[in-house]
mmCIF file of C-alpha atoms in Angstrom:
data_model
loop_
_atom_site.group_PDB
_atom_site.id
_atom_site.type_symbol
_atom_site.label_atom_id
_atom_site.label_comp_id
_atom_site.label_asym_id
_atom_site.label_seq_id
_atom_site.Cartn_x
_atom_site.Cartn_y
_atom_site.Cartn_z
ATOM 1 C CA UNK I 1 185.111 -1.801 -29.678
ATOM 2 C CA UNK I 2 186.301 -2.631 -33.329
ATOM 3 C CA UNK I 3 184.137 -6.169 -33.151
ATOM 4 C CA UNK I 4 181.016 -4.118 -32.059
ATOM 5 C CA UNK I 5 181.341 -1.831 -34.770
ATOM 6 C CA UNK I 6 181.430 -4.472 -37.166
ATOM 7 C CA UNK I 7 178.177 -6.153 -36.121
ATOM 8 C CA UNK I 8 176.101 -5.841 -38.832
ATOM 9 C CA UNK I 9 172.486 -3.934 -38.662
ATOM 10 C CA UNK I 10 169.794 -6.645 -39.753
ATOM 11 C CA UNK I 11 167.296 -4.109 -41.065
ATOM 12 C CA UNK I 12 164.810 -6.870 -41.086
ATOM 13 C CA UNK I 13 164.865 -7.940 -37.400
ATOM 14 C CA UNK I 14 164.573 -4.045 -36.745
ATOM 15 C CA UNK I 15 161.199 -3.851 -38.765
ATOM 16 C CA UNK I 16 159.648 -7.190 -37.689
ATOM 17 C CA UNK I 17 160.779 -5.978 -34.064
ATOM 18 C CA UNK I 18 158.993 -2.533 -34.314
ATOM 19 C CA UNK I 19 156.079 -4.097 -35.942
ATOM 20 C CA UNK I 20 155.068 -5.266 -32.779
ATOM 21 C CA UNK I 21 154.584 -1.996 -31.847
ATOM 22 C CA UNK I 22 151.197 -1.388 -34.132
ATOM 23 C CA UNK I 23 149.715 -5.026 -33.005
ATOM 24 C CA UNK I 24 149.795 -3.862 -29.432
ATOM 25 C CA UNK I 25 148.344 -1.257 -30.160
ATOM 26 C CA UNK I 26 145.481 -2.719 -31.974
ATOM 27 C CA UNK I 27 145.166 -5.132 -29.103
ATOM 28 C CA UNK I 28 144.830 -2.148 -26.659
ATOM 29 C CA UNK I 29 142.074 -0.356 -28.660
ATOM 30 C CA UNK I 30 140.270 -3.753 -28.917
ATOM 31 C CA UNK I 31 140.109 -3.658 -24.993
ATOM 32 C CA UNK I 32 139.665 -0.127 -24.423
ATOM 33 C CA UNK I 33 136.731 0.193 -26.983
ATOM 34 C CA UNK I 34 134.914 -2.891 -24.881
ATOM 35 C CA UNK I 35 135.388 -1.508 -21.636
ATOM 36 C CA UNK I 36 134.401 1.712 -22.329
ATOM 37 C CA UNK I 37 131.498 0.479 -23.938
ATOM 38 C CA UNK I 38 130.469 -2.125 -21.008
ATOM 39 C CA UNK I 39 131.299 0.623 -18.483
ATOM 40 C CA UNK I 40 129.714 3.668 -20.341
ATOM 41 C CA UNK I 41 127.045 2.523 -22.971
ATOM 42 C CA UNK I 42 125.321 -0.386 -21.890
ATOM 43 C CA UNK I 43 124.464 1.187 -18.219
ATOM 44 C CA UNK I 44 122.397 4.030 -20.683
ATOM 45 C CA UNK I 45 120.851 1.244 -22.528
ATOM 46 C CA UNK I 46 119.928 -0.933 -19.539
ATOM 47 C CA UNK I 47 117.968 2.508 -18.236
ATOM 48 C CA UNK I 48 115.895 2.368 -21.484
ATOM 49 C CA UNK I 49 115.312 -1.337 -21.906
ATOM 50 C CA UNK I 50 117.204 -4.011 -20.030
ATOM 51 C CA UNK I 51 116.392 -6.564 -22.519
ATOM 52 C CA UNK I 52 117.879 -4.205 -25.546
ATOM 53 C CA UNK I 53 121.023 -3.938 -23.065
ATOM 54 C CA UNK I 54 121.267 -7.825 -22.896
ATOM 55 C CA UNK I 55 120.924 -8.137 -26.798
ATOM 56 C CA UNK I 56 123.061 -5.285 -28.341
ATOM 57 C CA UNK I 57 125.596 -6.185 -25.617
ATOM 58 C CA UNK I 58 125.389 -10.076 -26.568
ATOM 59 C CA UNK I 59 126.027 -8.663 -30.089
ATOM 60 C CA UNK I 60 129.040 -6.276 -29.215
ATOM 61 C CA UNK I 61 130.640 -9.311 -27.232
ATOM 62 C CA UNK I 62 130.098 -11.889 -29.914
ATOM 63 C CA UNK I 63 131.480 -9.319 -32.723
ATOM 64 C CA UNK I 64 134.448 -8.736 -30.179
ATOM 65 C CA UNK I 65 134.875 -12.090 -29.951
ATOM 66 C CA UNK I 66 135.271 -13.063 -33.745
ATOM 67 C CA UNK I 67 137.068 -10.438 -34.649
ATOM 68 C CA UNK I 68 139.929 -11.263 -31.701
ATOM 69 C CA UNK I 69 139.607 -14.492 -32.828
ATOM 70 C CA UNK I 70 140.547 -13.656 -36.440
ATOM 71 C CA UNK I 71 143.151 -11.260 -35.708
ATOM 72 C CA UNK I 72 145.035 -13.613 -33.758
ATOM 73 C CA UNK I 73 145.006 -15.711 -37.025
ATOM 74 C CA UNK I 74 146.166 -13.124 -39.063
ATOM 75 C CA UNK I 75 149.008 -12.041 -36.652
ATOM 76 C CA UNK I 76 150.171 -15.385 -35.524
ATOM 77 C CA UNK I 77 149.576 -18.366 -38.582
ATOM 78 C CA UNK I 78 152.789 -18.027 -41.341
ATOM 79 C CA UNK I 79 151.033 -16.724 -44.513
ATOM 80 C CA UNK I 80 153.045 -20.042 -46.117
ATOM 81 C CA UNK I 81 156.229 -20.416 -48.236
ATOM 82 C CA UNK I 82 157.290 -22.368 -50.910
ATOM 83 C CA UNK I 83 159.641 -24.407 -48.890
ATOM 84 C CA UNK I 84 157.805 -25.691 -46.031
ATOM 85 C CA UNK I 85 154.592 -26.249 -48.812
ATOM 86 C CA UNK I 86 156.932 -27.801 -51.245
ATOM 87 C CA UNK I 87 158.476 -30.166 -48.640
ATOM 88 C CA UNK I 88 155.015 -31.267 -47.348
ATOM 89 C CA UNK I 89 153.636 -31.913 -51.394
ATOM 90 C CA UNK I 90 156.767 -33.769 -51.711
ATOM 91 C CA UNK I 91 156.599 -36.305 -48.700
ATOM 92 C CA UNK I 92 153.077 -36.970 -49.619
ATOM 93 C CA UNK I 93 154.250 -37.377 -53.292
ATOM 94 C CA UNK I 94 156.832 -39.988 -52.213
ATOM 95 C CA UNK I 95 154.037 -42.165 -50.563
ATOM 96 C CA UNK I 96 151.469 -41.781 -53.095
ATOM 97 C CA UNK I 97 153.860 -41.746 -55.743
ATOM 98 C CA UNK I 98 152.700 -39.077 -57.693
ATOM 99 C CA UNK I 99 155.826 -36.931 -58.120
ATOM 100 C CA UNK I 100 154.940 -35.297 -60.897
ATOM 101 C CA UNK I 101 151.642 -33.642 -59.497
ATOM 102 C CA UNK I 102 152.943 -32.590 -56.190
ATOM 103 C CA UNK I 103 155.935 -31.710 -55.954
ATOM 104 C CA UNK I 104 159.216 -31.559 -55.438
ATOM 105 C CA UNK I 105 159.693 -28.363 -54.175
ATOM 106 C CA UNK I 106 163.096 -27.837 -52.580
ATOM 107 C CA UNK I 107 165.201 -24.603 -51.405
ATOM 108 C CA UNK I 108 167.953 -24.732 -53.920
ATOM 109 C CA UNK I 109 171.822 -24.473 -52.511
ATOM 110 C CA UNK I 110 172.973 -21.349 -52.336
ATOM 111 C CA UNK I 111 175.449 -20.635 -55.391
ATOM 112 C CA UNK I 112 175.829 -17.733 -58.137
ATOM 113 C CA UNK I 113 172.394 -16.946 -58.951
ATOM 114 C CA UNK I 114 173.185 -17.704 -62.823
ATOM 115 C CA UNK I 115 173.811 -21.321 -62.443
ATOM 116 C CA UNK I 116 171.046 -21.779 -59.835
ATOM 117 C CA UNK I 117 168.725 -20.170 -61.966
ATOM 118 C CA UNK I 118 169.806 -21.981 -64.617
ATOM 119 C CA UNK I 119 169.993 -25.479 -62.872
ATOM 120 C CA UNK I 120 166.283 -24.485 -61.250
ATOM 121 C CA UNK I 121 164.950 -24.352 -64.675
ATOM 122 C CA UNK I 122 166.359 -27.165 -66.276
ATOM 123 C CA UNK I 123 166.108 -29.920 -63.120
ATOM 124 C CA UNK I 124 163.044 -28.462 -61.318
ATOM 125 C CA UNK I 125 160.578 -26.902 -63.340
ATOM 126 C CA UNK I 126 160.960 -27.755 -67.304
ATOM 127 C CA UNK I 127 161.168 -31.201 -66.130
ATOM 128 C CA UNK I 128 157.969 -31.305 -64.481
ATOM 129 C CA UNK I 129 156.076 -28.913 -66.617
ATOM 130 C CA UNK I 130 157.075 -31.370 -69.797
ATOM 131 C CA UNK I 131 155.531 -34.016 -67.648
ATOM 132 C CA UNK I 132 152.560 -31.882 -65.885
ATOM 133 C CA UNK I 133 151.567 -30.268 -69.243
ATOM 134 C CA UNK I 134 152.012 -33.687 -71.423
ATOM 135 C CA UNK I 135 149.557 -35.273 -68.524
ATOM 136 C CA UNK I 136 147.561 -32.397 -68.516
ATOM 137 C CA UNK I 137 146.837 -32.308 -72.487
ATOM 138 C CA UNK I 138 146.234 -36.528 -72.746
ATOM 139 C CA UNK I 139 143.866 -35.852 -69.790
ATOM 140 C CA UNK I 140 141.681 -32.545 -71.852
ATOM 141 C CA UNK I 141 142.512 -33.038 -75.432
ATOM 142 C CA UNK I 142 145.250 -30.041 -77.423
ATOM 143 C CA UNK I 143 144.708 -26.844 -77.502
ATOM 144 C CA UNK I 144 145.869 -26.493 -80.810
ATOM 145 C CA UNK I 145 142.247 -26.369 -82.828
ATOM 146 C CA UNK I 146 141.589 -23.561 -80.023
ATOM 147 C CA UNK I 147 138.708 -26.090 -78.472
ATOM 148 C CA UNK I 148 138.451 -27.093 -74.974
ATOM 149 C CA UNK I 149 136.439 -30.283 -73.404
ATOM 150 C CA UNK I 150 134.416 -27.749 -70.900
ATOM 151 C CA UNK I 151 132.076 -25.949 -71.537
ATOM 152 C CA UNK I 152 132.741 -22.249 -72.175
ATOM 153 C CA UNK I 153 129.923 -21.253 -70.415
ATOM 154 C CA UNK I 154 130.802 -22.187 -66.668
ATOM 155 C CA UNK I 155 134.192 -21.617 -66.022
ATOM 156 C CA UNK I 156 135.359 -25.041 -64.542
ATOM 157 C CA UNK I 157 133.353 -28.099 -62.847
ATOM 158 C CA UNK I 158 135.197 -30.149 -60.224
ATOM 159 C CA UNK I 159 136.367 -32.668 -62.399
ATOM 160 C CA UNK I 160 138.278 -29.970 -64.947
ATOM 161 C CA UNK I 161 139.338 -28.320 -61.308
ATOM 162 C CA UNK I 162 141.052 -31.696 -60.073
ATOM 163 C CA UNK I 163 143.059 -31.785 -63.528
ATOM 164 C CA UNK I 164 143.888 -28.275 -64.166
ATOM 165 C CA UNK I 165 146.485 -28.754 -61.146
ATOM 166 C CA UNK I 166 148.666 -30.081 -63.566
ATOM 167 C CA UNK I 167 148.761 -27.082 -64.660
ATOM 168 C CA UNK I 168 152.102 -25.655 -62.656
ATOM 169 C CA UNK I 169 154.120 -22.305 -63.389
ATOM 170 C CA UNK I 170 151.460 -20.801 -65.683
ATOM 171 C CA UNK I 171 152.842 -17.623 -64.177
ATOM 172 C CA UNK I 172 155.640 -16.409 -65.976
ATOM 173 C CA UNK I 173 157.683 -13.008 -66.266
ATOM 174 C CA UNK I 174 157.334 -10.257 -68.586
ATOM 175 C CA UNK I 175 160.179 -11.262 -71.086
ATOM 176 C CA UNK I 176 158.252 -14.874 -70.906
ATOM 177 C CA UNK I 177 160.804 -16.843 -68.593
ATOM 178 C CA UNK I 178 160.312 -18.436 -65.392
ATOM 179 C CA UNK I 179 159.559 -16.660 -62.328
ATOM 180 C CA UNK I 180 162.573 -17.127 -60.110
ATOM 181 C CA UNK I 181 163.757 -15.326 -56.626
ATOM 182 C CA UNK I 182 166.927 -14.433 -56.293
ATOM 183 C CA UNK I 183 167.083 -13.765 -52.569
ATOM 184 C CA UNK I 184 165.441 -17.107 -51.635
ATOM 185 C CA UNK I 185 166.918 -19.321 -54.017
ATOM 186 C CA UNK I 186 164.143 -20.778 -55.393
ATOM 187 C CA UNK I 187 161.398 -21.109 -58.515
ATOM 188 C CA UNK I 188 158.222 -19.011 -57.440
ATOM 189 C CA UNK I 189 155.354 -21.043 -57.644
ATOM 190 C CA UNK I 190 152.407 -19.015 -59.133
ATOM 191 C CA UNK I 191 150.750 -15.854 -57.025
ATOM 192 C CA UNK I 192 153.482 -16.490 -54.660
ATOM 193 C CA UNK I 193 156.390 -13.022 -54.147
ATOM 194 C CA UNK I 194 158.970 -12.343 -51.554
ATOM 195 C CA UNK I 195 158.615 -9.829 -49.106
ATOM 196 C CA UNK I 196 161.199 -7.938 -48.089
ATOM 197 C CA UNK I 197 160.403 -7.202 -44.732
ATOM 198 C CA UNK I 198 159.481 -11.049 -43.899
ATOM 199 C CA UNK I 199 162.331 -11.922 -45.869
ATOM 200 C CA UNK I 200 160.455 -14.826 -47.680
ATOM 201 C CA UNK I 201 158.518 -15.792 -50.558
ATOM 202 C CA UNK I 202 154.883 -15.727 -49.636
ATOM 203 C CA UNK I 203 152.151 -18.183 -51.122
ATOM 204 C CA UNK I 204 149.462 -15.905 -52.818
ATOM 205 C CA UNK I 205 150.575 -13.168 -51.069
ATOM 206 C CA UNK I 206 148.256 -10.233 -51.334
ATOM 207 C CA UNK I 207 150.365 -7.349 -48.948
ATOM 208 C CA UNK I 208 152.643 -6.999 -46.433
ATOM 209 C CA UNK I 209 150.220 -5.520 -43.399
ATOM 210 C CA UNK I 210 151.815 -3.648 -40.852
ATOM 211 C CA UNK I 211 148.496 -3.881 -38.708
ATOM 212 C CA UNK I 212 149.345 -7.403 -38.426
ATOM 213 C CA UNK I 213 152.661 -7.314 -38.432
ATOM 214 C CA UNK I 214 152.929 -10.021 -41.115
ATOM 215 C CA UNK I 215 152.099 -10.800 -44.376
ATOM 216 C CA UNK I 216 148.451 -11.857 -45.807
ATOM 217 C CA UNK I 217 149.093 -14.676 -47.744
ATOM 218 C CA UNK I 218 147.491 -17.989 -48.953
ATOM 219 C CA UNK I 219 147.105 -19.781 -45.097
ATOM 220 C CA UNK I 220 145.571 -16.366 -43.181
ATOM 221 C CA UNK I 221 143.815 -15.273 -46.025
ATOM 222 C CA UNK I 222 140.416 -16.071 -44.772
ATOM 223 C CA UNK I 223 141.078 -14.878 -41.563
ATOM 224 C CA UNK I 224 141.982 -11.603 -42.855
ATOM 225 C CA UNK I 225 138.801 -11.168 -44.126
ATOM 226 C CA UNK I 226 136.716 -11.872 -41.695
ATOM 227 C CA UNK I 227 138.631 -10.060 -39.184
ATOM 228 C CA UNK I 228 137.947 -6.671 -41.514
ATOM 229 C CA UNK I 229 134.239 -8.085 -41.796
ATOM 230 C CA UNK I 230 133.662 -8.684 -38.215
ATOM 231 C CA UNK I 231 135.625 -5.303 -37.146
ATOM 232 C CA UNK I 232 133.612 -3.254 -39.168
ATOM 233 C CA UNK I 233 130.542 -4.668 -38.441
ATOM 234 C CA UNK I 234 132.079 -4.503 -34.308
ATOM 235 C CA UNK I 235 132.924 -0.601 -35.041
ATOM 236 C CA UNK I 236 129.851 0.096 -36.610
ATOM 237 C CA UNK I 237 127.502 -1.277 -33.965
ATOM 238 C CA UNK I 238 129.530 0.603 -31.330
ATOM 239 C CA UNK I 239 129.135 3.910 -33.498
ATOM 240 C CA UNK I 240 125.479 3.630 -34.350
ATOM 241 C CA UNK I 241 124.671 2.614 -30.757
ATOM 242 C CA UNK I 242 126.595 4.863 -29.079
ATOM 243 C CA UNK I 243 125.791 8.169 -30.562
ATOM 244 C CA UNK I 244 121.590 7.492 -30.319
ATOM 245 C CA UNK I 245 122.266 6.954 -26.363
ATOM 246 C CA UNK I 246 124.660 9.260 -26.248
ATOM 247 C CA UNK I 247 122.917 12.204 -27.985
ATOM 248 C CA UNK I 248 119.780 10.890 -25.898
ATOM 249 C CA UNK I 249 121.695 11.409 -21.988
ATOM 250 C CA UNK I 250 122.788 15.266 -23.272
ATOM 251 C CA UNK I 251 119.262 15.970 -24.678
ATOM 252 C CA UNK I 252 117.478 14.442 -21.217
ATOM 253 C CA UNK I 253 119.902 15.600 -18.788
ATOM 254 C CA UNK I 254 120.094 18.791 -16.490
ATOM 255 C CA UNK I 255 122.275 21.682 -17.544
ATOM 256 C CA UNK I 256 124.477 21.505 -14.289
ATOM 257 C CA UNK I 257 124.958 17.595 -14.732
ATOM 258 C CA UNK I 258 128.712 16.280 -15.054
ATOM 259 C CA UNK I 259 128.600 13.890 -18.545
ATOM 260 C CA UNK I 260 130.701 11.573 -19.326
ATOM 261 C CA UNK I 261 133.034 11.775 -21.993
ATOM 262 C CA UNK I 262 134.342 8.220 -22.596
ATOM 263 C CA UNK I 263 131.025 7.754 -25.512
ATOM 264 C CA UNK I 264 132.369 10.676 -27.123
ATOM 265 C CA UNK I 265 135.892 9.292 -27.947
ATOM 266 C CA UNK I 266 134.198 6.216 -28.781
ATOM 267 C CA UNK I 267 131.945 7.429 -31.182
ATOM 268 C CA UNK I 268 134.662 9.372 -32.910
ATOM 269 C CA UNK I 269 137.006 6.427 -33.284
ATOM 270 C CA UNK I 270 134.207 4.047 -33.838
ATOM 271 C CA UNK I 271 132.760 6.670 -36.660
ATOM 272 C CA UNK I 272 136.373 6.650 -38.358
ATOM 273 C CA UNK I 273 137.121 3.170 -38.008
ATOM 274 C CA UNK I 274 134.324 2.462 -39.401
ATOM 275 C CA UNK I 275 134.561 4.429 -42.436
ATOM 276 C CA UNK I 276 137.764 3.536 -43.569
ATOM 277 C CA UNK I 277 136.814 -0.108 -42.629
ATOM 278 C CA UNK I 278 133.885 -0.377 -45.179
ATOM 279 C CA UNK I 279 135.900 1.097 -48.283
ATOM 280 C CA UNK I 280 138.938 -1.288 -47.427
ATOM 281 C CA UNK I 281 136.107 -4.375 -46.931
ATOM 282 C CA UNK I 282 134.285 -3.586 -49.971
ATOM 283 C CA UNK I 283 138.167 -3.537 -51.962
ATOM 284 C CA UNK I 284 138.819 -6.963 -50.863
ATOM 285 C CA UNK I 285 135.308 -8.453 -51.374
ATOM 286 C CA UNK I 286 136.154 -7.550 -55.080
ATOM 287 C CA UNK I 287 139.435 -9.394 -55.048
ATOM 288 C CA UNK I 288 137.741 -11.888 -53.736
ATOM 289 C CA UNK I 289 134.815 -12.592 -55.868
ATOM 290 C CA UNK I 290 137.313 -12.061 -58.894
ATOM 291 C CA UNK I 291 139.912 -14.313 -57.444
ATOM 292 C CA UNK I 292 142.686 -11.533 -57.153
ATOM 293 C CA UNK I 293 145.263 -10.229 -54.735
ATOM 294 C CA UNK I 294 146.025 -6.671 -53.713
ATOM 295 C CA UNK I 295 149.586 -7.128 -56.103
ATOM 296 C CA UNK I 296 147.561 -8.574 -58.908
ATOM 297 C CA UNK I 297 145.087 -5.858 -59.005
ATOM 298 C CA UNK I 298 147.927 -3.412 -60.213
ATOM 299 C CA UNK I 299 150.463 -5.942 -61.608
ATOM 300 C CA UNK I 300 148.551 -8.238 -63.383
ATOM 301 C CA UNK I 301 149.806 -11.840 -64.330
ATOM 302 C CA UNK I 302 151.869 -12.790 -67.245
ATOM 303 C CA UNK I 303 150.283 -15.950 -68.338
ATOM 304 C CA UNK I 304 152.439 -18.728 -69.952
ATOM 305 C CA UNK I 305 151.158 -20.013 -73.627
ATOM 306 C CA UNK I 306 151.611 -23.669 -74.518
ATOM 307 C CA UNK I 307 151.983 -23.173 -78.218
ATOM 308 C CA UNK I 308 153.811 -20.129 -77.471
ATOM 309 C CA UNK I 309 157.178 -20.465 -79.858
ATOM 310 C CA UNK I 310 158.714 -17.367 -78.504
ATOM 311 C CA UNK I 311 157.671 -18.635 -74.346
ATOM 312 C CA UNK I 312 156.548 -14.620 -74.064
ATOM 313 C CA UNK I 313 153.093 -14.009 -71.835
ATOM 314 C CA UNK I 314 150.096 -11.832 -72.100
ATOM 315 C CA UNK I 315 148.622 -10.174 -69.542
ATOM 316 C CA UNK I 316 144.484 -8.590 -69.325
ATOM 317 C CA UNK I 317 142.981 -12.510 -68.893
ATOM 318 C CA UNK I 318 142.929 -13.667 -65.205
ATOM 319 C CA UNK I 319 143.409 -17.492 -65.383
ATOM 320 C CA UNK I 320 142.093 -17.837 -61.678
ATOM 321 C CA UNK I 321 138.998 -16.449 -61.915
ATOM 322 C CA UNK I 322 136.924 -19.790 -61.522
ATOM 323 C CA UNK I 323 133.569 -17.600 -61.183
ATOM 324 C CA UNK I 324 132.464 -16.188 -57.813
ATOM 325 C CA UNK I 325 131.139 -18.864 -56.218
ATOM 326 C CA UNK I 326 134.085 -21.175 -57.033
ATOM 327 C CA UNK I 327 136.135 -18.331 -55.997
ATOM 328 C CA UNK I 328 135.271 -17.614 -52.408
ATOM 329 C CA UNK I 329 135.179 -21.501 -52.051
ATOM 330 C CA UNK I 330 139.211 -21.767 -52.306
ATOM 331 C CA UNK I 331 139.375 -19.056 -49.628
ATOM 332 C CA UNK I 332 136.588 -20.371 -47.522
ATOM 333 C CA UNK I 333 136.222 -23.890 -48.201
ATOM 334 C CA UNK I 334 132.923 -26.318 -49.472
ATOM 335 C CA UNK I 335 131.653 -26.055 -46.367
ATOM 336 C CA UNK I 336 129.599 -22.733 -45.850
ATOM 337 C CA UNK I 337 129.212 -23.523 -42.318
ATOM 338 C CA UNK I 338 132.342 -22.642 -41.742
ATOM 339 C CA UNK I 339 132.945 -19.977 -43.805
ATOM 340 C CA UNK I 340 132.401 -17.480 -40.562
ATOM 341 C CA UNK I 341 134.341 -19.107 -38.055
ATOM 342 C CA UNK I 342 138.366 -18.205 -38.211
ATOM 343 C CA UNK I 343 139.724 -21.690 -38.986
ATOM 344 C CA UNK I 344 141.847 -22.890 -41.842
ATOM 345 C CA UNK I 345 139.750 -24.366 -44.797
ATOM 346 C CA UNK I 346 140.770 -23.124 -47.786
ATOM 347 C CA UNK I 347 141.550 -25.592 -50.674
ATOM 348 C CA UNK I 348 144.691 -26.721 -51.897
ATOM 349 C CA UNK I 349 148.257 -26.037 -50.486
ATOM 350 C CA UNK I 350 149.348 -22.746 -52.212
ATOM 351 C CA UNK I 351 151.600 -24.562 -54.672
ATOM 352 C CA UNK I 352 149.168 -24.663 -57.729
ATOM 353 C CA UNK I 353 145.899 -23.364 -57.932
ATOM 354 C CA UNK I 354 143.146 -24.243 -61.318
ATOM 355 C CA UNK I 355 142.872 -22.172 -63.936
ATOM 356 C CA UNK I 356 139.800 -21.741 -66.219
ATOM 357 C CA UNK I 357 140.129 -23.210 -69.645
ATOM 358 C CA UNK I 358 137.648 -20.436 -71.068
ATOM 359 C CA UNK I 359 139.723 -17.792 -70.394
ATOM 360 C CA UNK I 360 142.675 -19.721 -71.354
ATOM 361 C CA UNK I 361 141.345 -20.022 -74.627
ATOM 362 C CA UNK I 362 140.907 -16.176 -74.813
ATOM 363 C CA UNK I 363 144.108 -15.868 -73.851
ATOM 364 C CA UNK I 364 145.183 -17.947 -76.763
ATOM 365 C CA UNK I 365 143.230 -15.960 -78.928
ATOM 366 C CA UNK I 366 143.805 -12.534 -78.384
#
């Protein structure tokens, strides 16, 4: 009885294990709403117009579709950590032999978090920054006349994106040291935090989503978004649908006839799905086009300074922001065909992402 007492309660398991709860339940409302719209809707539209049944119900199935699709993404592909991306830059390092611009990026030991914060900043990240930056600066030219190779009126072109990835650990605290977790044991790369209820760092995370169960982070990013594009577009069409054939059967039918009631909970959850859908969509469309996360739209970066003597960071100038288009190409890749479908082609690994030298050199300035 003693030994069963002294089991201890992993809090985390507990969360992660009721979390399952909500995605269930997301997964049931995905069903219901399509039965009860293939059961209850489409048989009113198919009175009116068979060929307006076939479309709008080829339209609710494809939506349906997509948005499964994403979700699945976004519940079951690891938002990505800093070990299993550092240890995947680092093999490919060794047989390229570029250390320097890839990695390493190992889990330290675990040990008193003094010395392995210490020992992290002295053997993994001052070493390469030295070499990163010192690359970095023969490749653009010093920042120290406050004048930059590119042009300050686009914010980066592909060759300026390439180098900036020396750019590593811009990111820094508010006191102007290294960003360091405690818990895992290891340097944060930039964008990257630890969640508490995952129990990791996460690689750009943006929030822990309990819709999802899981975190939205640099590798389900994009299909994140599309799943909240393709729901509310899904919710929408069921709403808008649904109440003009709905409100069209209780107008046309006789007073003694027995109606059924399955369109009216539709259009109610439809209606507030929907609404609370397009606010939440139109939020991360911004943080998209500006190249931000949920955390760093109300805890913005601290931004390391090369000629910084006192290694202490401003804040109010987003490095990342590459310009819109640039932007929703590291989420969605340089293909646009395949910006809409729910597979993984964003650029880069999560490690290090390129920074604009424009509003580096306002950053400088200010």
């Amino acid at each position: 009885m003693d030994r069963i007492c002294c089991i201890p309660w992993n809090r985390r398991k507990v969360f992660k294990a009721l979390g399952v709860i909500p995605v269930i339940l997301t997964l049931a409302l995905f069903g219901w709403s399509l039965v009860g719209y293939t059961m209850s809707i489409l048989p009113l539209i198919h009175k009116e117009s068979s060929w307006l049944a076939v479309i709008l119900g080829a339209l609710i199935y494809a939506l349906w579709v997509l948005s499964a699709w994403s979700y699945i993404g976004c519940v079951f592909v690891s938002p990505g950590n800093p070990v299993v991306a550092g240890s995947q830059a680092g093999a490919g390092a060794a047989e390229s032999s570029s250390f320097s611009r890839n990695g390493p990026y190992i889990r330290v030991p675990s040990r008193p978090a003094e010395s392995a914060r210490t020992r992290a900043d002295s053997s993994v990240r001052m070493a390469d920054d030295q070499e990163s930056l010192s690359s970095e600066e023969s490749a653009r030219g010093s920042f120290d006349n406050g004048n930059c190779s590119d042009n300050d009126s686009t914010p980066l072109n592909e060759e300026q994106m390439r180098r900036s990835e020396f750019m590593y650990a811009i990111t820094v605290k508010d006191n102007g040291e290294p960003r360091y977790c405690l818990k895992c044991n290891l340097p944060k790369p930039d964008r990257a935090h630890h969640c508490s209820v995952c129990g990791v760092c996460v690689l750009k995370m943006d929030h822990h989503c309990p819709w999802i169960n899981n975190c939205v982070g640099f590798n389900n990013q994009k299909s994140f978004l599309l799943f909240i594009a393709y729901s509310t577009l899904y919710c929408l069409d069921i709403a808008v649908t649904s109440l003009v054939f709905y409100l069209r059967l209780i107008f046309n039918a006789p007073g003694s006839a027995e109606i059924d009631i399955t369109p009216l909970f539709l259009i109610i959850l439809s209606l507030a799905f929907t609404m609370a859908l397009i606010g939440f969509f139109g939020f991360h469309i911004y943080l998209t086009l500006n190249n931000l996360t949920t955390i760093e739209s109300y805890e913005r970066n601290n931004f390391r300074q090369e000629h910084d003597s006192r290694g202490s960071g401003k804040k109010h100038v987003n490095l990342f922001d590459l310009g819109a288009k640039k932007n929703l190409k590291q989420i969605f890749g340089p293909r646009w065909t395949l910006w809409f479908v729910p597979v993984r082609t964003q650029v880069g690994n999560g490690m290090r992402f390129p920074i604009s030298y424009k509003n580096y050199n306002e950053l400088c300035h200010n």
